[in-house]
Structure formats: structure tokens, C-alpha cells
PDB file of C-alpha atoms in Angstrom:
ATOM      1  CA  MET U   1      -0.407 -18.720 -26.007  1.00  0.00           C
ATOM      2  CA  ARG U   2      -4.055 -19.642 -25.932  1.00  0.00           C
ATOM      3  CA  ILE U   3      -6.800 -18.175 -23.768  1.00  0.00           C
ATOM      4  CA  ASP U   4      -7.591 -20.574 -20.925  1.00  0.00           C
ATOM      5  CA  HIS U   5     -10.115 -18.755 -18.773  1.00  0.00           C
ATOM      6  CA  VAL U   6     -11.683 -15.444 -17.838  1.00  0.00           C
ATOM      7  CA  ALA U   7     -12.001 -14.956 -14.089  1.00  0.00           C
ATOM      8  CA  VAL U   8     -14.821 -13.147 -12.293  1.00  0.00           C
ATOM      9  CA  ALA U   9     -14.842 -12.127  -8.633  1.00  0.00           C
ATOM     10  CA  VAL U  10     -18.230 -12.883  -7.073  1.00  0.00           C
ATOM     11  CA  LYS U  11     -19.771 -12.545  -3.625  1.00  0.00           C
ATOM     12  CA  ASP U  12     -21.719 -15.789  -3.638  1.00  0.00           C
ATOM     13  CA  LEU U  13     -20.345 -18.707  -5.623  1.00  0.00           C
ATOM     14  CA  ASP U  14     -23.382 -20.965  -5.674  1.00  0.00           C
ATOM     15  CA  SER U  15     -25.816 -18.433  -7.095  1.00  0.00           C
ATOM     16  CA  ALA U  16     -23.192 -17.260  -9.613  1.00  0.00           C
ATOM     17  CA  VAL U  17     -22.627 -20.849 -10.796  1.00  0.00           C
ATOM     18  CA  GLU U  18     -26.341 -21.286 -11.290  1.00  0.00           C
ATOM     19  CA  LEU U  19     -26.616 -18.048 -13.285  1.00  0.00           C
ATOM     20  CA  PHE U  20     -23.517 -18.600 -15.463  1.00  0.00           C
ATOM     21  CA  THR U  21     -24.424 -22.181 -16.375  1.00  0.00           C
ATOM     22  CA  LYS U  22     -27.915 -21.045 -17.383  1.00  0.00           C
ATOM     23  CA  VAL U  23     -26.652 -18.097 -19.428  1.00  0.00           C
ATOM     24  CA  PHE U  24     -23.669 -19.752 -21.132  1.00  0.00           C
ATOM     25  CA  GLY U  25     -24.800 -23.360 -21.179  1.00  0.00           C
ATOM     26  CA  GLY U  26     -21.459 -24.783 -20.078  1.00  0.00           C
ATOM     27  CA  GLU U  27     -20.804 -27.258 -17.309  1.00  0.00           C
ATOM     28  CA  VAL U  28     -18.843 -27.216 -14.071  1.00  0.00           C
ATOM     29  CA  THR U  29     -15.527 -28.991 -14.722  1.00  0.00           C
ATOM     30  CA  TRP U  30     -13.692 -28.202 -11.463  1.00  0.00           C
ATOM     31  CA  ARG U  31     -14.444 -26.875  -8.003  1.00  0.00           C
ATOM     32  CA  GLY U  32     -11.984 -26.413  -5.192  1.00  0.00           C
ATOM     33  CA  ARG U  33      -9.985 -24.134  -2.953  1.00  0.00           C
ATOM     34  CA  VAL U  34      -6.743 -22.489  -3.939  1.00  0.00           C
ATOM     35  CA  GLU U  35      -5.429 -21.619  -0.494  1.00  0.00           C
ATOM     36  CA  GLU U  36      -2.346 -19.841  -1.884  1.00  0.00           C
ATOM     37  CA  GLN U  37      -4.661 -17.256  -3.482  1.00  0.00           C
ATOM     38  CA  GLY U  38      -7.272 -17.207  -0.728  1.00  0.00           C
ATOM     39  CA  VAL U  39     -10.057 -18.243  -3.090  1.00  0.00           C
ATOM     40  CA  GLU U  40     -12.668 -20.851  -3.688  1.00  0.00           C
ATOM     41  CA  VAL U  41     -12.937 -21.526  -7.414  1.00  0.00           C
ATOM     42  CA  VAL U  42     -15.527 -22.945  -9.782  1.00  0.00           C
ATOM     43  CA  ARG U  43     -14.564 -23.545 -13.391  1.00  0.00           C
ATOM     44  CA  ILE U  44     -17.325 -23.628 -16.006  1.00  0.00           C
ATOM     45  CA  THR U  45     -16.189 -24.777 -19.439  1.00  0.00           C
ATOM     46  CA  VAL U  46     -17.975 -23.221 -22.425  1.00  0.00           C
ATOM     47  CA  ASN U  47     -16.751 -24.527 -25.775  1.00  0.00           C
ATOM     48  CA  GLY U  48     -13.166 -24.987 -24.619  1.00  0.00           C
ATOM     49  CA  VAL U  49     -12.703 -21.747 -22.668  1.00  0.00           C
ATOM     50  CA  ASP U  50     -13.591 -21.509 -18.980  1.00  0.00           C
ATOM     51  CA  TRP U  51     -15.284 -18.997 -16.805  1.00  0.00           C
ATOM     52  CA  GLU U  52     -13.410 -19.090 -13.501  1.00  0.00           C
ATOM     53  CA  LEU U  53     -15.699 -17.874 -10.726  1.00  0.00           C
ATOM     54  CA  LEU U  54     -13.747 -16.693  -7.678  1.00  0.00           C
ATOM     55  CA  GLY U  55     -15.087 -16.374  -4.166  1.00  0.00           C
ATOM     56  CA  GLY U  56     -12.842 -14.899  -1.475  1.00  0.00           C
ATOM     57  CA  ILE U  57     -11.993 -16.978   1.607  1.00  0.00           C
ATOM     58  CA  GLY U  58     -12.151 -14.570   4.542  1.00  0.00           C
ATOM     59  CA  GLU U  59     -11.723 -10.812   4.798  1.00  0.00           C
ATOM     60  CA  ASP U  60      -8.025 -10.799   3.896  1.00  0.00           C
ATOM     61  CA  SER U  61      -8.474 -12.604   0.605  1.00  0.00           C
ATOM     62  CA  PRO U  62      -7.330 -10.498  -2.371  1.00  0.00           C
ATOM     63  CA  VAL U  63     -10.649 -11.307  -4.034  1.00  0.00           C
ATOM     64  CA  THR U  64     -12.644 -10.102  -1.006  1.00  0.00           C
ATOM     65  CA  ARG U  65     -10.638  -6.881  -1.068  1.00  0.00           C
ATOM     66  CA  PHE U  66     -11.078  -6.559  -4.843  1.00  0.00           C
ATOM     67  CA  ILE U  67     -14.863  -6.765  -4.427  1.00  0.00           C
ATOM     68  CA  GLU U  68     -14.847  -4.219  -1.583  1.00  0.00           C
ATOM     69  CA  ARG U  69     -12.849  -1.813  -3.730  1.00  0.00           C
ATOM     70  CA  ARG U  70     -14.349  -2.327  -7.187  1.00  0.00           C
ATOM     71  CA  GLY U  71     -17.413  -4.515  -6.772  1.00  0.00           C
ATOM     72  CA  GLU U  72     -18.006  -7.874  -8.392  1.00  0.00           C
ATOM     73  CA  GLY U  73     -16.747  -8.259 -11.939  1.00  0.00           C
ATOM     74  CA  LEU U  74     -13.945  -9.212 -14.302  1.00  0.00           C
ATOM     75  CA  HIS U  75     -10.819 -10.047 -12.304  1.00  0.00           C
ATOM     76  CA  HIS U  76      -8.166 -11.485 -14.638  1.00  0.00           C
ATOM     77  CA  VAL U  77      -7.570 -13.267 -17.935  1.00  0.00           C
ATOM     78  CA  SER U  78      -5.453 -16.411 -18.089  1.00  0.00           C
ATOM     79  CA  PHE U  79      -3.447 -17.780 -20.997  1.00  0.00           C
ATOM     80  CA  ARG U  80      -2.256 -21.363 -21.208  1.00  0.00           C
ATOM     81  CA  VAL U  81       1.387 -21.951 -22.033  1.00  0.00           C
ATOM     82  CA  ASP U  82       3.475 -25.103 -22.360  1.00  0.00           C
ATOM     83  CA  ASP U  83       6.538 -23.879 -20.463  1.00  0.00           C
ATOM     84  CA  ILE U  84       5.582 -21.340 -17.822  1.00  0.00           C
ATOM     85  CA  GLU U  85       9.144 -20.620 -16.658  1.00  0.00           C
ATOM     86  CA  SER U  86      10.345 -19.575 -20.104  1.00  0.00           C
ATOM     87  CA  GLU U  87       7.175 -17.566 -20.830  1.00  0.00           C
ATOM     88  CA  VAL U  88       7.542 -15.723 -17.526  1.00  0.00           C
ATOM     89  CA  GLU U  89      11.087 -14.764 -18.511  1.00  0.00           C
ATOM     90  CA  ARG U  90       9.963 -13.688 -21.983  1.00  0.00           C
ATOM     91  CA  LEU U  91       7.222 -11.427 -20.606  1.00  0.00           C
ATOM     92  CA  LYS U  92       9.541  -9.955 -17.979  1.00  0.00           C
ATOM     93  CA  SER U  93      11.933  -9.069 -20.794  1.00  0.00           C
ATOM     94  CA  LEU U  94       9.052  -7.199 -22.499  1.00  0.00           C
ATOM     95  CA  GLY U  95       8.622  -5.074 -19.364  1.00  0.00           C
ATOM     96  CA  LEU U  96       5.710  -6.851 -17.687  1.00  0.00           C
ATOM     97  CA  LYS U  97       5.909  -6.663 -13.903  1.00  0.00           C
ATOM     98  CA  PRO U  98       5.590  -9.943 -12.010  1.00  0.00           C
ATOM     99  CA  VAL U  99       3.333 -10.111  -8.953  1.00  0.00           C
ATOM    100  CA  SER U 100       5.280 -12.936  -7.317  1.00  0.00           C
ATOM    101  CA  GLU U 101       8.684 -14.587  -7.487  1.00  0.00           C
ATOM    102  CA  LYS U 102       7.765 -18.074  -8.651  1.00  0.00           C
ATOM    103  CA  PRO U 103       4.806 -19.921 -10.194  1.00  0.00           C
ATOM    104  CA  THR U 104       2.372 -21.276  -7.608  1.00  0.00           C
ATOM    105  CA  LYS U 105      -0.453 -23.776  -7.545  1.00  0.00           C
ATOM    106  CA  GLY U 106      -3.690 -22.715  -9.239  1.00  0.00           C
ATOM    107  CA  SER U 107      -7.065 -24.233 -10.059  1.00  0.00           C
ATOM    108  CA  LYS U 108      -7.325 -27.504 -12.039  1.00  0.00           C
ATOM    109  CA  ASN U 109      -3.913 -28.471 -10.606  1.00  0.00           C
ATOM    110  CA  SER U 110      -2.206 -25.943 -12.847  1.00  0.00           C
ATOM    111  CA  LEU U 111       0.870 -23.857 -12.189  1.00  0.00           C
ATOM    112  CA  ILE U 112       0.063 -20.141 -12.366  1.00  0.00           C
ATOM    113  CA  PHE U 113       1.905 -16.844 -12.456  1.00  0.00           C
ATOM    114  CA  PHE U 114       0.492 -13.300 -12.397  1.00  0.00           C
ATOM    115  CA  PHE U 115       1.674 -10.082 -14.012  1.00  0.00           C
ATOM    116  CA  HIS U 116       0.665  -6.718 -12.590  1.00  0.00           C
ATOM    117  CA  PRO U 117      -2.178  -4.832 -14.324  1.00  0.00           C
ATOM    118  CA  LYS U 118      -0.149  -1.614 -14.349  1.00  0.00           C
ATOM    119  CA  SER U 119       2.196  -3.173 -16.906  1.00  0.00           C
ATOM    120  CA  LEU U 120      -0.585  -4.359 -19.272  1.00  0.00           C
ATOM    121  CA  ARG U 121      -3.075  -1.507 -19.613  1.00  0.00           C
ATOM    122  CA  GLY U 122      -4.960  -2.375 -16.454  1.00  0.00           C
ATOM    123  CA  VAL U 123      -5.314  -6.079 -17.282  1.00  0.00           C
ATOM    124  CA  LEU U 124      -4.302  -8.564 -14.595  1.00  0.00           C
ATOM    125  CA  LEU U 125      -2.713 -11.345 -16.666  1.00  0.00           C
ATOM    126  CA  GLU U 126      -2.254 -14.911 -15.483  1.00  0.00           C
ATOM    127  CA  LEU U 127      -0.162 -17.531 -17.229  1.00  0.00           C
ATOM    128  CA  CYS U 128      -1.071 -21.138 -16.519  1.00  0.00           C
ATOM    129  CA  GLN U 129       0.554 -24.444 -17.279  1.00  0.00           C
ATOM    130  CA  HIS U 130      -1.602 -27.529 -17.004  1.00  0.00           C
ATOM    131  CA  PRO U 131      -0.280 -30.939 -15.969  1.00  0.00           C
ATOM    132  CA  GLU U 132       0.098 -33.348 -18.877  1.00  0.00           C
TER     133      GLU U 132
ATOM    134  CA  MET I   1     -22.242 -19.713 -27.292  1.00  0.00           C
ATOM    135  CA  ARG I   2     -18.545 -19.375 -27.879  1.00  0.00           C
ATOM    136  CA  ILE I   3     -16.204 -16.703 -26.582  1.00  0.00           C
ATOM    137  CA  ASP I   4     -15.423 -14.238 -29.365  1.00  0.00           C
ATOM    138  CA  HIS I   5     -13.328 -11.540 -27.730  1.00  0.00           C
ATOM    139  CA  VAL I   6     -12.219  -9.896 -24.502  1.00  0.00           C
ATOM    140  CA  ALA I   7     -12.304  -6.096 -24.679  1.00  0.00           C
ATOM    141  CA  VAL I   8      -9.883  -3.726 -22.973  1.00  0.00           C
ATOM    142  CA  ALA I   9     -10.322   0.044 -22.614  1.00  0.00           C
ATOM    143  CA  VAL I  10      -7.017   1.803 -23.326  1.00  0.00           C
ATOM    144  CA  LYS I  11      -5.870   5.417 -23.463  1.00  0.00           C
ATOM    145  CA  ASP I  12      -3.557   5.074 -26.451  1.00  0.00           C
ATOM    146  CA  LEU I  13      -4.432   2.484 -29.081  1.00  0.00           C
ATOM    147  CA  ASP I  14      -1.156   2.403 -31.009  1.00  0.00           C
ATOM    148  CA  SER I  15       1.089   1.691 -28.044  1.00  0.00           C
ATOM    149  CA  ALA I  16      -1.377  -0.864 -26.688  1.00  0.00           C
ATOM    150  CA  VAL I  17      -1.448  -2.682 -30.038  1.00  0.00           C
ATOM    151  CA  GLU I  18       2.338  -2.831 -30.042  1.00  0.00           C
ATOM    152  CA  LEU I  19       2.417  -4.212 -26.483  1.00  0.00           C
ATOM    153  CA  PHE I  20      -0.369  -6.773 -26.923  1.00  0.00           C
ATOM    154  CA  THR I  21       1.001  -8.175 -30.190  1.00  0.00           C
ATOM    155  CA  LYS I  22       4.421  -8.592 -28.567  1.00  0.00           C
ATOM    156  CA  VAL I  23       3.046 -10.238 -25.430  1.00  0.00           C
ATOM    157  CA  PHE I  24       0.425 -12.511 -27.028  1.00  0.00           C
ATOM    158  CA  GLY I  25       1.935 -13.049 -30.451  1.00  0.00           C
ATOM    159  CA  GLY I  26      -1.299 -12.552 -32.365  1.00  0.00           C
ATOM    160  CA  GLU I  27      -1.929 -10.348 -35.347  1.00  0.00           C
ATOM    161  CA  VAL I  28      -4.178  -7.387 -36.044  1.00  0.00           C
ATOM    162  CA  THR I  29      -7.201  -8.686 -37.970  1.00  0.00           C
ATOM    163  CA  TRP I  30      -9.407  -5.580 -37.963  1.00  0.00           C
ATOM    164  CA  ARG I  31      -9.136  -1.888 -37.206  1.00  0.00           C
ATOM    165  CA  GLY I  32     -11.882   0.693 -37.489  1.00  0.00           C
ATOM    166  CA  ARG I  33     -14.311   3.027 -35.826  1.00  0.00           C
ATOM    167  CA  VAL I  34     -17.630   1.996 -34.351  1.00  0.00           C
ATOM    168  CA  GLU I  35     -19.336   5.378 -34.252  1.00  0.00           C
ATOM    169  CA  GLU I  36     -22.452   3.966 -32.548  1.00  0.00           C
ATOM    170  CA  GLN I  37     -20.314   3.108 -29.498  1.00  0.00           C
ATOM    171  CA  GLY I  38     -17.972   6.111 -29.710  1.00  0.00           C
ATOM    172  CA  VAL I  39     -14.885   3.909 -30.039  1.00  0.00           C
ATOM    173  CA  GLU I  40     -11.951   3.170 -32.250  1.00  0.00           C
ATOM    174  CA  VAL I  41     -11.272  -0.563 -32.215  1.00  0.00           C
ATOM    175  CA  VAL I  42      -8.327  -2.828 -32.935  1.00  0.00           C
ATOM    176  CA  ARG I  43      -8.874  -6.581 -32.961  1.00  0.00           C
ATOM    177  CA  ILE I  44      -5.897  -8.845 -32.328  1.00  0.00           C
ATOM    178  CA  THR I  45      -6.565 -12.531 -32.943  1.00  0.00           C
ATOM    179  CA  VAL I  46      -4.699 -14.998 -30.700  1.00  0.00           C
ATOM    180  CA  ASN I  47      -5.466 -18.640 -31.503  1.00  0.00           C
ATOM    181  CA  GLY I  48      -9.057 -17.976 -32.504  1.00  0.00           C
ATOM    182  CA  VAL I  49     -10.063 -15.570 -29.722  1.00  0.00           C
ATOM    183  CA  ASP I  50      -9.550 -11.822 -30.073  1.00  0.00           C
ATOM    184  CA  TRP I  51      -8.361  -9.087 -27.826  1.00  0.00           C
ATOM    185  CA  GLU I  52     -10.509  -6.064 -28.694  1.00  0.00           C
ATOM    186  CA  LEU I  53      -8.643  -2.898 -27.778  1.00  0.00           C
ATOM    187  CA  LEU I  54     -10.987   0.078 -27.359  1.00  0.00           C
ATOM    188  CA  GLY I  55     -10.008   3.718 -27.553  1.00  0.00           C
ATOM    189  CA  GLY I  56     -12.657   6.358 -26.811  1.00  0.00           C
ATOM    190  CA  ILE I  57     -13.531   8.928 -29.477  1.00  0.00           C
ATOM    191  CA  GLY I  58     -13.947  12.233 -27.629  1.00  0.00           C
ATOM    192  CA  GLU I  59     -14.807  13.078 -24.037  1.00  0.00           C
ATOM    193  CA  ASP I  60     -18.384  11.791 -24.202  1.00  0.00           C
ATOM    194  CA  SER I  61     -17.416   8.299 -25.335  1.00  0.00           C
ATOM    195  CA  PRO I  62     -18.520   5.619 -22.846  1.00  0.00           C
ATOM    196  CA  VAL I  63     -14.983   4.215 -23.030  1.00  0.00           C
ATOM    197  CA  THR I  64     -13.425   7.589 -22.199  1.00  0.00           C
ATOM    198  CA  ARG I  65     -15.760   7.869 -19.215  1.00  0.00           C
ATOM    199  CA  PHE I  66     -15.018   4.271 -18.196  1.00  0.00           C
ATOM    200  CA  ILE I  67     -11.282   5.053 -18.110  1.00  0.00           C
ATOM    201  CA  GLU I  68     -11.860   8.261 -16.136  1.00  0.00           C
ATOM    202  CA  ARG I  69     -13.899   6.346 -13.577  1.00  0.00           C
ATOM    203  CA  ARG I  70     -12.038   3.030 -13.305  1.00  0.00           C
ATOM    204  CA  GLY I  71      -8.790   3.408 -15.240  1.00  0.00           C
ATOM    205  CA  GLU I  72      -7.665   1.332 -18.191  1.00  0.00           C
ATOM    206  CA  GLY I  73      -8.561  -2.346 -18.054  1.00  0.00           C
ATOM    207  CA  LEU I  74     -11.000  -5.130 -18.831  1.00  0.00           C
ATOM    208  CA  HIS I  75     -14.191  -3.673 -20.298  1.00  0.00           C
ATOM    209  CA  HIS I  76     -16.439  -6.478 -21.534  1.00  0.00           C
ATOM    210  CA  VAL I  77     -16.518 -10.077 -22.755  1.00  0.00           C
ATOM    211  CA  SER I  78     -18.243 -10.992 -25.996  1.00  0.00           C
ATOM    212  CA  PHE I  79     -19.818 -14.295 -26.989  1.00  0.00           C
ATOM    213  CA  ARG I  80     -20.558 -15.243 -30.572  1.00  0.00           C
ATOM    214  CA  VAL I  81     -24.031 -16.546 -31.353  1.00  0.00           C
ATOM    215  CA  ASP I  82     -25.722 -17.623 -34.578  1.00  0.00           C
ATOM    216  CA  ASP I  83     -29.062 -15.918 -34.012  1.00  0.00           C
ATOM    217  CA  ILE I  84     -28.646 -12.794 -31.911  1.00  0.00           C
ATOM    218  CA  GLU I  85     -32.348 -11.929 -31.741  1.00  0.00           C
ATOM    219  CA  SER I  86     -33.345 -15.251 -30.216  1.00  0.00           C
ATOM    220  CA  GLU I  87     -30.359 -15.277 -27.800  1.00  0.00           C
ATOM    221  CA  VAL I  88     -31.254 -11.763 -26.625  1.00  0.00           C
ATOM    222  CA  GLU I  89     -34.764 -12.961 -25.848  1.00  0.00           C
ATOM    223  CA  ARG I  90     -33.454 -16.052 -24.068  1.00  0.00           C
ATOM    224  CA  LEU I  91     -31.116 -14.017 -21.836  1.00  0.00           C
ATOM    225  CA  LYS I  92     -33.823 -11.452 -21.086  1.00  0.00           C
ATOM    226  CA  SER I  93     -36.019 -14.330 -19.933  1.00  0.00           C
ATOM    227  CA  LEU I  94     -33.210 -15.356 -17.526  1.00  0.00           C
ATOM    228  CA  GLY I  95     -33.330 -11.879 -15.975  1.00  0.00           C
ATOM    229  CA  LEU I  96     -30.386 -10.218 -17.740  1.00  0.00           C
ATOM    230  CA  LYS I  97     -30.970  -6.496 -18.256  1.00  0.00           C
ATOM    231  CA  PRO I  98     -30.464  -5.173 -21.787  1.00  0.00           C
ATOM    232  CA  VAL I  99     -28.503  -1.962 -22.273  1.00  0.00           C
ATOM    233  CA  SER I 100     -30.254  -1.050 -25.535  1.00  0.00           C
ATOM    234  CA  GLU I 101     -33.423  -1.861 -27.431  1.00  0.00           C
ATOM    235  CA  LYS I 102     -32.012  -3.482 -30.547  1.00  0.00           C
ATOM    236  CA  PRO I 103     -28.752  -5.000 -31.796  1.00  0.00           C
ATOM    237  CA  THR I 104     -26.425  -2.409 -33.364  1.00  0.00           C
ATOM    238  CA  LYS I 105     -23.356  -2.449 -35.557  1.00  0.00           C
ATOM    239  CA  GLY I 106     -20.111  -3.560 -33.919  1.00  0.00           C
ATOM    240  CA  SER I 107     -16.533  -4.270 -34.940  1.00  0.00           C
ATOM    241  CA  LYS I 108     -15.729  -6.724 -37.768  1.00  0.00           C
ATOM    242  CA  ASN I 109     -19.143  -5.865 -39.275  1.00  0.00           C
ATOM    243  CA  SER I 110     -20.894  -7.820 -36.558  1.00  0.00           C
ATOM    244  CA  LEU I 111     -24.237  -7.170 -34.910  1.00  0.00           C
ATOM    245  CA  ILE I 112     -23.834  -6.620 -31.182  1.00  0.00           C
ATOM    246  CA  PHE I 113     -26.017  -6.364 -28.101  1.00  0.00           C
ATOM    247  CA  PHE I 114     -25.014  -5.550 -24.504  1.00  0.00           C
ATOM    248  CA  PHE I 115     -26.388  -6.724 -21.182  1.00  0.00           C
ATOM    249  CA  HIS I 116     -25.903  -4.657 -18.055  1.00  0.00           C
ATOM    250  CA  PRO I 117     -23.130  -5.724 -15.625  1.00  0.00           C
ATOM    251  CA  LYS I 118     -25.493  -5.419 -12.653  1.00  0.00           C
ATOM    252  CA  SER I 119     -27.394  -8.443 -13.944  1.00  0.00           C
ATOM    253  CA  LEU I 120     -24.297 -10.655 -14.454  1.00  0.00           C
ATOM    254  CA  ARG I 121     -22.110 -10.251 -11.338  1.00  0.00           C
ATOM    255  CA  GLY I 122     -20.444  -7.090 -12.597  1.00  0.00           C
ATOM    256  CA  VAL I 123     -19.599  -8.485 -16.036  1.00  0.00           C
ATOM    257  CA  LEU I 124     -20.595  -6.381 -19.043  1.00  0.00           C
ATOM    258  CA  LEU I 125     -21.664  -9.050 -21.540  1.00  0.00           C
ATOM    259  CA  GLU I 126     -21.823  -8.540 -25.284  1.00  0.00           C
ATOM    260  CA  LEU I 127     -23.438 -10.920 -27.718  1.00  0.00           C
ATOM    261  CA  CYS I 128     -22.210 -10.734 -31.305  1.00  0.00           C
ATOM    262  CA  GLN I 129     -23.383 -12.221 -34.552  1.00  0.00           C
ATOM    263  CA  HIS I 130     -20.921 -12.219 -37.409  1.00  0.00           C
ATOM    264  CA  PRO I 131     -21.955 -11.913 -41.059  1.00  0.00           C
ATOM    265  CA  GLU I 132     -21.762 -15.208 -42.926  1.00  0.00           C
TER     266      GLU I 132
END
């Protein structure tokens, strides 16, 4: 496992992109919508690890609700794996609680899978598998 | 700037260390107290980036209060820099609000400096400079 990105829920994507690229000096390497998660995403790569800025699409988006409840801030951490299906099974066997049934489409055309924060000391963990 | 660690506030360090090393497969590379921050710290290195697990020392520890207020979970993200004094000045000039006056001692014998989450979309940012 290798850290892939750290995700931040923000109210306004454009101003956040401007601030993060100034502060961290990275560059935008992907921007798009992930409809399955109800988010618009900007990825900023800083020395091989990305910030993933998340803006909610509409009031029902989990990210919009996250911000209403907790404010803007750190949302999840994602680790890159080679074989997401087998890693999901391994982490389930360690007691981590899956959020969904199956991997779904994420940013950068990856496959992603979330584990519930309650099973990892409050940390929302994502696994991601990138296309080769 | 390069990501150095992602910090997690936990109630019980020992059980969290056991869980995180099983899930992420890394190894403990440092353990100690950082009295200035009121924390006991365990660093687990996973492919060059650390998890920093933080346990509060006593009821007045900022980490103890963080957990009371928000529960266990993601606490801050730390970026490694070569010259912390000049990076602090650069980020101040971008409008980031410092938490303290001067860099202080952190884990792994680093120098650390925090910027307030209100000035970075809810993200508590640490800069760290490691001894050479």
C-alpha cells in the first residue's frame, strides 16, 4: 500500500485550487465529476502525492452534508493498491467495515472502495486502483 | 514541499498501533512524547510517508480536547521542508495564520510549525524540518 491522496472537502473549488497550488506548489493533474460520489474533484499533485479537493454537487451530496455537519476540512485518505478486490477482502478480514458492496469509479479513472471511519479510529479510508 | 505524515488523534495508542500496522503493513519507526504539544506519538512508516498516531497526555492536551469535541480521526497533515523559517514566512505572506510564534520541537526530533485550519479550508497544516 502506498499513499495516493489526501482529500479535503471545500465549499468553493476554484478558490481552494488557487490557494493550494500557491501554498504547496503542485499542479492540477485532473479535474472532473465523479457522479457516483456526488462530487466535483480537482487533483493537485505535490511530489507524487495528491491533494484531492472535493466540492459537493447539490444538497444531497455526501460532501455537502459533511461540510454542513463538520465544516470544511480533511475528508479521507486514499491508498493505492494493485489488486483492489483482494485488498478489500484482506481489510474486511481485519475487521474494517465496508461502506459499499463493490468498488466504484473514482477520480483519475481509478476504481475506489471506502471503509467506514468507525472501524479505523475515525479515519475514512479509501483504497484505489489505477488503470495501467 | 513533500508530504511527511498524516496525523490521527486516537484514544488508545497501543491498540491503534496494532490496527494500523496490520492494515497498512508499515513499521513503527519512532515512539515518544512531545511535551510541548501534550502528546504521545507513534510514527508508522508506510512506503516513505508516515502515519503519526497521537494520544493526548492528560485532560488539557489539545489532542484530548480535539477527541472530546470531534471524536477520533484525522488531525493534521505535515509537509517536510528544508528551511522551515523561510517557508513559514512564505506561507504567512500568502495569508496563512500561524498558530504559534516560533517553530518548536516535534516528533522524530524535527522542528515543527502549525498554521490554523481556518486559513486553509479547515486543514490544520504542519511544516516540519528534520535534522540532517
